[in-house]
mmCIF file with all atom_site columns, C-alpha atoms in Angstrom:
data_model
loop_
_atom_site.group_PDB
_atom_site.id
_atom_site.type_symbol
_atom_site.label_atom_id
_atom_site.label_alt_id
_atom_site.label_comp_id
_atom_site.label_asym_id
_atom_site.label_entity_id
_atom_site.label_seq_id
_atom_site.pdbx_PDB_ins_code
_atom_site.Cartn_x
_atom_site.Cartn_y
_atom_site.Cartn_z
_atom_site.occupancy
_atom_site.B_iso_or_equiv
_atom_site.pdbx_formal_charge
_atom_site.auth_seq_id
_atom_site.auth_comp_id
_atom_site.auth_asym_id
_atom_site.auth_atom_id
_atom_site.pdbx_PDB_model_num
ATOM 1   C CA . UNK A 1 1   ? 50.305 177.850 20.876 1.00 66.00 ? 1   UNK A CA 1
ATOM 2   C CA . UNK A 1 2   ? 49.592 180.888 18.232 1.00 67.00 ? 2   UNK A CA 1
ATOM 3   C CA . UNK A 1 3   ? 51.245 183.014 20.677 1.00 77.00 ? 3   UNK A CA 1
ATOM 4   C CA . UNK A 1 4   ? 53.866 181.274 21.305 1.00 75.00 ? 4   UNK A CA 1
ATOM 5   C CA . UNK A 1 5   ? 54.496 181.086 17.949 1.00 74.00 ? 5   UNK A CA 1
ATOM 6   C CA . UNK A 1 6   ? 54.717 184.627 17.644 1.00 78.00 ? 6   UNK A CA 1
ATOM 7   C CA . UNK A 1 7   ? 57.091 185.497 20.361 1.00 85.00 ? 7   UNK A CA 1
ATOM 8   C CA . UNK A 1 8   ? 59.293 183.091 20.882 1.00 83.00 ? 8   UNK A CA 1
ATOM 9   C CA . UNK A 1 9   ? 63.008 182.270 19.092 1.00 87.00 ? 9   UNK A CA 1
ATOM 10  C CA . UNK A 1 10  ? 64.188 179.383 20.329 1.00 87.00 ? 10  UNK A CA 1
ATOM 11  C CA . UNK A 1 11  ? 62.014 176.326 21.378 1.00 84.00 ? 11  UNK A CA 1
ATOM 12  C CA . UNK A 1 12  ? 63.031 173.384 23.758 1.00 86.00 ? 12  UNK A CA 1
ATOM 13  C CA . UNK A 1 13  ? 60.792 169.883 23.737 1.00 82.00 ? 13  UNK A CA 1
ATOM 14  C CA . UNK A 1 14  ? 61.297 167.552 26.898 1.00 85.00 ? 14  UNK A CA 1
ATOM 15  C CA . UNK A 1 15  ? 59.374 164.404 27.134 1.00 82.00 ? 15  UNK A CA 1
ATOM 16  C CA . UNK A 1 16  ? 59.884 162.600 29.981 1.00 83.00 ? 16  UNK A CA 1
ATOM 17  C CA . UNK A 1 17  ? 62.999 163.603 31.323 1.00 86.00 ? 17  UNK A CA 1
ATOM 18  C CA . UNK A 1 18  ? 64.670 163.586 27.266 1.00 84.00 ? 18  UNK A CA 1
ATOM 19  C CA . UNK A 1 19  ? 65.533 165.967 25.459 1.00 87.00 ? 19  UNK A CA 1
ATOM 20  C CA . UNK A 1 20  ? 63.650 165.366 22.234 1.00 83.00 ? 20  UNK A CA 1
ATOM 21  C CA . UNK A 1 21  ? 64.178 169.104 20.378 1.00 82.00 ? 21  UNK A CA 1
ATOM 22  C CA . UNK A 1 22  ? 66.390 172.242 20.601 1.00 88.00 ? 22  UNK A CA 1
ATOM 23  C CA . UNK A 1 23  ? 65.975 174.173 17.792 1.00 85.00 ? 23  UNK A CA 1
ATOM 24  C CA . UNK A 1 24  ? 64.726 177.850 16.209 1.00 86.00 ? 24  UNK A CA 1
ATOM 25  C CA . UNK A 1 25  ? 61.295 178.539 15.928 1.00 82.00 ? 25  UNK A CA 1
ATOM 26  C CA . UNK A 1 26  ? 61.796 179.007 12.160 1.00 80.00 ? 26  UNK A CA 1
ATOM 27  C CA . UNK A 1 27  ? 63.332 175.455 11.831 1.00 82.00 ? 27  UNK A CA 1
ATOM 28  C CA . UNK A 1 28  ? 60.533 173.918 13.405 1.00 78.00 ? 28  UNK A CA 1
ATOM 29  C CA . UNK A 1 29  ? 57.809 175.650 11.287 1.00 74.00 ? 29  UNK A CA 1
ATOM 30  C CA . UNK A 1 30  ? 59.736 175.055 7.892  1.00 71.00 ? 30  UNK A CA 1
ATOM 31  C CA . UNK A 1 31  ? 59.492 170.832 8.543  1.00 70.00 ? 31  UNK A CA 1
ATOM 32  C CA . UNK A 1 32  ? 56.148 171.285 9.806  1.00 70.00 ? 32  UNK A CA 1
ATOM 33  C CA . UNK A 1 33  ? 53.474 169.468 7.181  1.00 73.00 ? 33  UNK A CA 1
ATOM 34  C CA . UNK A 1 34  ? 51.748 170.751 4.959  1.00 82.00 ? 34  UNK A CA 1
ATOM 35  C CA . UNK A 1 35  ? 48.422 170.666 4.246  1.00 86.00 ? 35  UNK A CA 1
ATOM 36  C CA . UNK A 1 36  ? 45.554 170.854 1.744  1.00 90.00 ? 36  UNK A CA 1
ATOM 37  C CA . UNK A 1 37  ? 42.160 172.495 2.222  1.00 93.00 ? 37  UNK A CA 1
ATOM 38  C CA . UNK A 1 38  ? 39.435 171.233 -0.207 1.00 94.00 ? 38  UNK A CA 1
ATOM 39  C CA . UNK A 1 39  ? 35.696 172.018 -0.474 1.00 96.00 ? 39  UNK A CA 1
ATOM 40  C CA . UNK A 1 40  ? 33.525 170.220 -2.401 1.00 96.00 ? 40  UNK A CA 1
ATOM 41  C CA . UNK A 1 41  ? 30.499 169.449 -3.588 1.00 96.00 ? 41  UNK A CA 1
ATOM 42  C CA . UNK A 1 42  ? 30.073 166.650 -0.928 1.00 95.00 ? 42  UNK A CA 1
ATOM 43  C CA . UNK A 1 43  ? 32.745 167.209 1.346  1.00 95.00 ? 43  UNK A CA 1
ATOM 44  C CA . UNK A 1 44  ? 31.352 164.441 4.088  1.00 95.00 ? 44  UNK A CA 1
ATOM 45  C CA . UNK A 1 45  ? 30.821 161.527 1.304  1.00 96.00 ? 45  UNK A CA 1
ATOM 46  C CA . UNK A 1 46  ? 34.642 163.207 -0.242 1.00 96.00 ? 46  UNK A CA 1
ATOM 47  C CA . UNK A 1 47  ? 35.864 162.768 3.337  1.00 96.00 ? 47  UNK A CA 1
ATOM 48  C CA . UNK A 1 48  ? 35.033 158.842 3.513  1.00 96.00 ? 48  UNK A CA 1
ATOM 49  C CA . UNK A 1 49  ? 36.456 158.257 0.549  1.00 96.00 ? 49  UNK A CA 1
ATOM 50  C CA . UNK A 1 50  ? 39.875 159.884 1.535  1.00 95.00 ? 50  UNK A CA 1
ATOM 51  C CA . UNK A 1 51  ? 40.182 158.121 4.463  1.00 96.00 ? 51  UNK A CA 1
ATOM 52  C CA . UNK A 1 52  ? 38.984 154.938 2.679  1.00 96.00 ? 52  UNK A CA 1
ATOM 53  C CA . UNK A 1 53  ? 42.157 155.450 0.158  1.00 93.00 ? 53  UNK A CA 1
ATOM 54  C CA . UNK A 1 54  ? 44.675 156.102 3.154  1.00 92.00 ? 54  UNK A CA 1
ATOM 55  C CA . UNK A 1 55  ? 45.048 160.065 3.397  1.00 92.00 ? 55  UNK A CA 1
ATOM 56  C CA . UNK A 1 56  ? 44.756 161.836 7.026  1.00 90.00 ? 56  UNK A CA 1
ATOM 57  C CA . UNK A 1 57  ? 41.392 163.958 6.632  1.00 94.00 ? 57  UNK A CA 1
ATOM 58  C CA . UNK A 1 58  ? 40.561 166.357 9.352  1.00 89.00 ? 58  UNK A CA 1
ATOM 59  C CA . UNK A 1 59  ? 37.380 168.849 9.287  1.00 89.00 ? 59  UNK A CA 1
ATOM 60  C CA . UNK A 1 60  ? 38.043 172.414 9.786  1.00 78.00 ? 60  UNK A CA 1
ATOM 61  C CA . UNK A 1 61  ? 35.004 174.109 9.831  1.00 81.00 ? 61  UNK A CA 1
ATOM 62  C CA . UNK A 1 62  ? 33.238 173.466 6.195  1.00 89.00 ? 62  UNK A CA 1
ATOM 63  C CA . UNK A 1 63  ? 36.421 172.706 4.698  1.00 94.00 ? 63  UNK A CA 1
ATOM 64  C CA . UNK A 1 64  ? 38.336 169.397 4.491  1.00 95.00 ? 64  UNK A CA 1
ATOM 65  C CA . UNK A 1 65  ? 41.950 169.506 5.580  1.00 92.00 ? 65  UNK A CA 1
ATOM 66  C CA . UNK A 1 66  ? 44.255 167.223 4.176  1.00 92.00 ? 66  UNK A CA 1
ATOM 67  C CA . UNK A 1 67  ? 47.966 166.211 5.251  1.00 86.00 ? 67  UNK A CA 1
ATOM 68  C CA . UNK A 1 68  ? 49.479 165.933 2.238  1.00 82.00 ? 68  UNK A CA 1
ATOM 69  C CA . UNK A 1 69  ? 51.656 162.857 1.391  1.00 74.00 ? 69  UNK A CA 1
ATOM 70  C CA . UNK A 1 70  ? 55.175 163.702 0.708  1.00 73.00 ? 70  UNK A CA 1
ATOM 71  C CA . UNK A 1 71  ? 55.479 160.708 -1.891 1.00 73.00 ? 71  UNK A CA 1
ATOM 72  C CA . UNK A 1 72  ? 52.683 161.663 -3.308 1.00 74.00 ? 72  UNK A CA 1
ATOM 73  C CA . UNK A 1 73  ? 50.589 164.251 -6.235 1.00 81.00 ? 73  UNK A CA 1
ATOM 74  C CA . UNK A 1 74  ? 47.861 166.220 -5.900 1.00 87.00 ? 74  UNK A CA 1
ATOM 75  C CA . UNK A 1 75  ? 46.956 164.931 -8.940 1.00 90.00 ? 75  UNK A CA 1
ATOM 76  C CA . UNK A 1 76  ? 46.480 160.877 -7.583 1.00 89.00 ? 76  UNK A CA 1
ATOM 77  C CA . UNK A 1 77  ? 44.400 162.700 -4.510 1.00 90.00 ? 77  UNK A CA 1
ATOM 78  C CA . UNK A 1 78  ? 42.086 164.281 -7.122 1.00 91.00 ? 78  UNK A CA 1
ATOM 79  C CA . UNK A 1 79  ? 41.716 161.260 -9.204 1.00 93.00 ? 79  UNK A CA 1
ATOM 80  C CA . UNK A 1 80  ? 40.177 159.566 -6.160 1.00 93.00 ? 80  UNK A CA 1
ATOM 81  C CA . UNK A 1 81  ? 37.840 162.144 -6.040 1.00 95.00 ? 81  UNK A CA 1
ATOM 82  C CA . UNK A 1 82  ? 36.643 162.545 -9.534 1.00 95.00 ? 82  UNK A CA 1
ATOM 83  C CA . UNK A 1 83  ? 36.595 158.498 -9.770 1.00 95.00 ? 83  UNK A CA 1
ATOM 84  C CA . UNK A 1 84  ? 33.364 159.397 -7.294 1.00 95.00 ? 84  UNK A CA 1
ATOM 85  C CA . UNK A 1 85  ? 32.129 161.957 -9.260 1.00 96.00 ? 85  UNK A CA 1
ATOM 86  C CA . UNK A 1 86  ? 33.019 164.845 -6.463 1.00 96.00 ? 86  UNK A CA 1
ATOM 87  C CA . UNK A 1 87  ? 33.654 168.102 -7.696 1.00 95.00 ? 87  UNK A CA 1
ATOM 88  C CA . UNK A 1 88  ? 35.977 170.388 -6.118 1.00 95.00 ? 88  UNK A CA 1
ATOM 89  C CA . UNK A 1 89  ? 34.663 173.780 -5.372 1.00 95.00 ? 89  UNK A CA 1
ATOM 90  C CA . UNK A 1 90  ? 38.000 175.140 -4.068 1.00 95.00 ? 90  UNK A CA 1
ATOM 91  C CA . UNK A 1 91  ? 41.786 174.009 -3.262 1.00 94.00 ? 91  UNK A CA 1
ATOM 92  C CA . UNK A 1 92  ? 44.596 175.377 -1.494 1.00 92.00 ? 92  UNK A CA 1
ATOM 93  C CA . UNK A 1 93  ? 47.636 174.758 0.153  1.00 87.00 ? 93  UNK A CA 1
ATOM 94  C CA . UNK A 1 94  ? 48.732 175.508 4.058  1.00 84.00 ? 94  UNK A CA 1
ATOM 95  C CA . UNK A 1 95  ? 51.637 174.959 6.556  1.00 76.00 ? 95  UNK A CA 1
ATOM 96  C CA . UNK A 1 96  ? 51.018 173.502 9.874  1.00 72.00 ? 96  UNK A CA 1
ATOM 97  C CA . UNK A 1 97  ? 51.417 175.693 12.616 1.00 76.00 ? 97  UNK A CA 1
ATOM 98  C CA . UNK A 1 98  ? 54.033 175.331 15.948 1.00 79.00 ? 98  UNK A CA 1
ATOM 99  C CA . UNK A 1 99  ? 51.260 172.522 17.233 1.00 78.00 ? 99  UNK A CA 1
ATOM 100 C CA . UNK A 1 100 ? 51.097 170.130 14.379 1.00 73.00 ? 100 UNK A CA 1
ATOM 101 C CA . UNK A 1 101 ? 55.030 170.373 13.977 1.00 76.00 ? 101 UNK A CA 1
ATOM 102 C CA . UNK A 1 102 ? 55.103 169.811 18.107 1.00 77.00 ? 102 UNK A CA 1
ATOM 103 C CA . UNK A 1 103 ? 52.872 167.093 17.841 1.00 76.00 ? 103 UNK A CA 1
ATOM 104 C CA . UNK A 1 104 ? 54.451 165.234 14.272 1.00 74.00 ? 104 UNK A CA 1
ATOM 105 C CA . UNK A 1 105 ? 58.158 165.612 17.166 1.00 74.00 ? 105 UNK A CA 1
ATOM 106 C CA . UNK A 1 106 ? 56.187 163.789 19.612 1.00 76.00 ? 106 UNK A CA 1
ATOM 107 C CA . UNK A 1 107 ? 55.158 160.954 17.630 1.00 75.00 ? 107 UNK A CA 1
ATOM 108 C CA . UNK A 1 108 ? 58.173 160.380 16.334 1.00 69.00 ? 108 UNK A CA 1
ATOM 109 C CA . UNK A 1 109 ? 60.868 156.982 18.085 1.00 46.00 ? 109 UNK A CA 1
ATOM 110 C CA . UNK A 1 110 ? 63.668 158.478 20.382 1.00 55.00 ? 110 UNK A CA 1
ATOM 111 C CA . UNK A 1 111 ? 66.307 157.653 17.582 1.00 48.00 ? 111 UNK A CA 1
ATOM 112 C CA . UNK A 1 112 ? 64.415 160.216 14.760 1.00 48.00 ? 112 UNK A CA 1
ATOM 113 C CA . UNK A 1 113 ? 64.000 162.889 17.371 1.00 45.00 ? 113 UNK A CA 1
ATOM 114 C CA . UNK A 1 114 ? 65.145 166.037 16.076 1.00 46.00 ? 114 UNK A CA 1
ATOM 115 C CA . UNK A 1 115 ? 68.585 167.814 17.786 1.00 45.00 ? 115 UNK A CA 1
ATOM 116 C CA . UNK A 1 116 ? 69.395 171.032 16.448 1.00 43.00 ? 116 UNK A CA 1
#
């Protein structure tokens, strides 16, 4: 998908016969989610807790990735944390790429599909 991400414009999603999206590869990656990467000091006991409190936590190799709520703060994910007395090492902040934004399309009912 990195490739394809690269080269192409214009992107076309069919799923099952429906058209689900037509739109511009830029579109696509600017409503793709966003995520947060987060080391800790005990990023597998950090992880339970996450998921414990409701937040999608992925592993990506030592570092915790994070879909970050849109109704949400950083600040109320970090709270969590310190509550259990994890420290955080290091923080930052990435976009999906053309896969997660494919697959958040995908998961989405026929009547929120996205036409462009």
């Amino acid at each position: 998908m990195s490739e394809l991400q690269k080269i192409a414009d214009e992107v076309t999603i069919i799923d099952h016969g429906r058209l689900v999206l037509n739109s511009t590869m830029q579109d696509i990656l600017s409503k793709s989610s966003k995520y947060l990467l987060l080391d800790t000091n005990q990023n597998p006991v950090a992880e339970k807790v996450l998921l414990q409190n409701g937040y999608e936590v992925f592993t990506d190799k030592h570092l915790l990735k994070i879909k970050r709520p849109q109704n949400s703060s950083i600040n109320e994910m970090l709270k969590v944390l310190w509550t259990q007395n994890i420290l955080i090492k290091n923080i930052s902040e990435t976009q999906g790429d053309l896969e997660d934004s494919l697959l958040d399309v995908l998961k989405k009912s026929p009547q929120e599909s996205l036409e462009v």
